[in-house]
Amino acid sequence: MAAKEFLSRALKLDQLINSKLEELNQCRNLAESINGSRFDECVSHSAPEEASYAKWVERIVEKEKELDAEIDRLVAVKMEISDFIGKINNPQWQCLLRNRYVLGKTWAEIAEEMGYSIRNVLRLHKKILENLEN
């Protein structure tokens, strides 16, 4: 696996988790918008039907379990990436890689923190990846 691909796994997982969080929030919003039963409806002596919101509660619980599993996976991947970065002997390289691939910062945030232009940060990043490939 190429260095960039290895390091980018956390960013991709983070995007996946964010999309699942958005989906979960939509399910919650839909569940909250369901009207409760009306008291003026006729009472039937037949077996009670499942509440209309029950299917949404089940979906929410299912989505939360999926999300928890993805978060656990993300934590494991970030720890693996962090360990890899920690073995690099150049503190400047470690800082850039950790900010990007563990903390998920943007290039602009990294450039500002390191006191470089975005262009210089991108050049340094390219140089780091080339050295890691060799």
Coordinates of C-alpha atoms in Angstrom, one line a residue:
M1 CA 0.0 0.0 0.0
A2 CA 1.4 3.4 -1.0
A3 CA 2.1 5.9 1.8
K4 CA -0.5 8.4 0.8
E5 CA -3.2 5.6 0.6
F6 CA -2.1 4.3 4.0
L7 CA -2.3 7.7 5.6
S8 CA -5.5 8.7 3.9
R9 CA -7.6 5.9 5.3
A10 CA -8.5 7.9 8.4
L11 CA -9.7 10.8 6.3
K12 CA -11.9 8.5 4.2
L13 CA -13.3 6.8 7.3
D14 CA -14.0 10.2 8.8
Q15 CA -16.0 11.2 5.7
L16 CA -18.0 8.0 5.9
I17 CA -18.8 8.5 9.6
N18 CA -19.9 12.1 8.9
S19 CA -22.3 10.9 6.2
K20 CA -23.7 8.2 8.5
L21 CA -24.1 10.8 11.2
E22 CA -26.1 12.9 8.8
E23 CA -28.2 9.9 7.9
L24 CA -28.8 9.2 11.5
N25 CA -29.9 12.8 12.2
Q26 CA -32.3 12.6 9.3
C27 CA -33.8 9.4 10.8
R28 CA -34.2 11.1 14.2
N29 CA -35.8 14.1 12.6
L30 CA -38.3 11.9 10.8
A31 CA -39.0 10.0 14.0
E32 CA -39.7 13.2 15.8
S33 CA -42.0 14.5 13.1
I34 CA -44.4 11.5 13.4
N35 CA -47.7 12.4 15.0
G36 CA -48.8 10.5 18.1
S37 CA -52.1 8.8 18.2
R38 CA -55.1 11.0 18.4
F39 CA -57.4 10.6 21.4
D40 CA -60.6 11.1 19.4
E41 CA -60.0 8.1 17.3
C42 CA -62.2 5.1 17.8
V43 CA -60.9 2.5 20.2
S44 CA -60.7 -0.9 18.7
H45 CA -60.7 -4.2 20.7
S46 CA -58.4 -5.8 18.1
A47 CA -54.7 -6.5 18.8
P48 CA -52.8 -3.2 19.0
E49 CA -50.7 -2.3 16.0
E50 CA -47.1 -1.4 16.3
A51 CA -46.7 2.4 16.8
S52 CA -45.7 4.2 13.6
Y53 CA -42.6 5.5 15.1
A54 CA -41.3 2.1 16.2
K55 CA -39.8 1.4 12.8
W56 CA -37.9 4.6 13.0
V57 CA -36.6 3.8 16.5
E58 CA -35.4 0.4 15.2
R59 CA -33.6 2.1 12.3
I60 CA -32.1 4.7 14.6
V61 CA -30.7 1.9 16.9
E62 CA -29.4 0.0 13.9
K63 CA -27.7 3.2 12.5
E64 CA -26.2 4.0 15.9
K65 CA -24.7 0.5 16.1
E66 CA -23.2 0.9 12.6
L67 CA -21.8 4.3 13.6
D68 CA -20.2 2.9 16.8
A69 CA -18.5 0.2 14.8
E70 CA -17.2 2.7 12.3
I71 CA -15.9 5.0 15.1
D72 CA -14.1 2.1 16.7
R73 CA -12.5 1.3 13.4
L74 CA -11.5 5.0 12.9
V75 CA -9.9 5.1 16.3
A76 CA -7.9 2.0 15.5
V77 CA -6.8 3.3 12.1
K78 CA -5.8 6.7 13.6
M79 CA -3.7 4.9 16.3
E80 CA -2.0 2.9 13.6
I81 CA -1.3 6.0 11.5
S82 CA -0.1 7.9 14.6
D83 CA 2.3 5.1 15.4
F84 CA 3.7 5.1 11.9
I85 CA 4.2 8.9 12.0
G86 CA 5.9 8.6 15.4
K87 CA 8.6 6.5 13.8
I88 CA 9.6 9.3 11.4
N89 CA 12.8 11.0 12.6
N90 CA 11.9 14.5 11.3
P91 CA 9.7 16.5 13.8
Q92 CA 8.6 18.9 11.0
W93 CA 7.4 16.0 8.9
Q94 CA 5.6 14.4 11.9
C95 CA 3.8 17.7 12.6
L96 CA 2.6 18.0 9.0
L97 CA 1.5 14.4 8.7
R98 CA -0.1 14.3 12.2
N99 CA -2.1 17.5 11.5
R100 CA -3.3 16.2 8.2
Y101 CA -3.9 12.5 8.7
V102 CA -4.6 12.1 12.4
L103 CA -6.2 15.5 13.2
G104 CA -7.8 16.0 9.8
K105 CA -6.8 19.6 9.5
T106 CA -7.1 21.5 6.2
W107 CA -4.0 22.6 4.3
A108 CA -4.7 26.2 5.2
E109 CA -4.9 25.3 8.9
I110 CA -1.6 23.4 8.7
A111 CA 0.1 26.2 6.8
E112 CA -1.0 28.8 9.3
E113 CA 0.1 26.6 12.3
M114 CA 3.5 25.9 10.7
G115 CA 4.1 29.4 9.5
Y116 CA 4.3 28.4 5.8
S117 CA 2.3 29.2 2.7
I118 CA -0.1 26.6 1.5
R119 CA 2.1 26.1 -1.5
N120 CA 5.1 25.3 0.7
V121 CA 3.1 22.9 2.8
L122 CA 1.9 21.1 -0.3
R123 CA 5.5 20.9 -1.6
L124 CA 6.7 19.6 1.8
H125 CA 3.9 17.1 1.8
K126 CA 4.9 15.8 -1.7
K127 CA 8.5 15.6 -0.6
I128 CA 7.6 13.6 2.5
L129 CA 5.5 11.2 0.6
E130 CA 8.2 10.7 -2.0
N131 CA 10.7 9.9 0.8
L132 CA 8.3 7.5 2.5
E133 CA 7.9 5.6 -0.8
N134 CA 11.6 5.1 -1.1

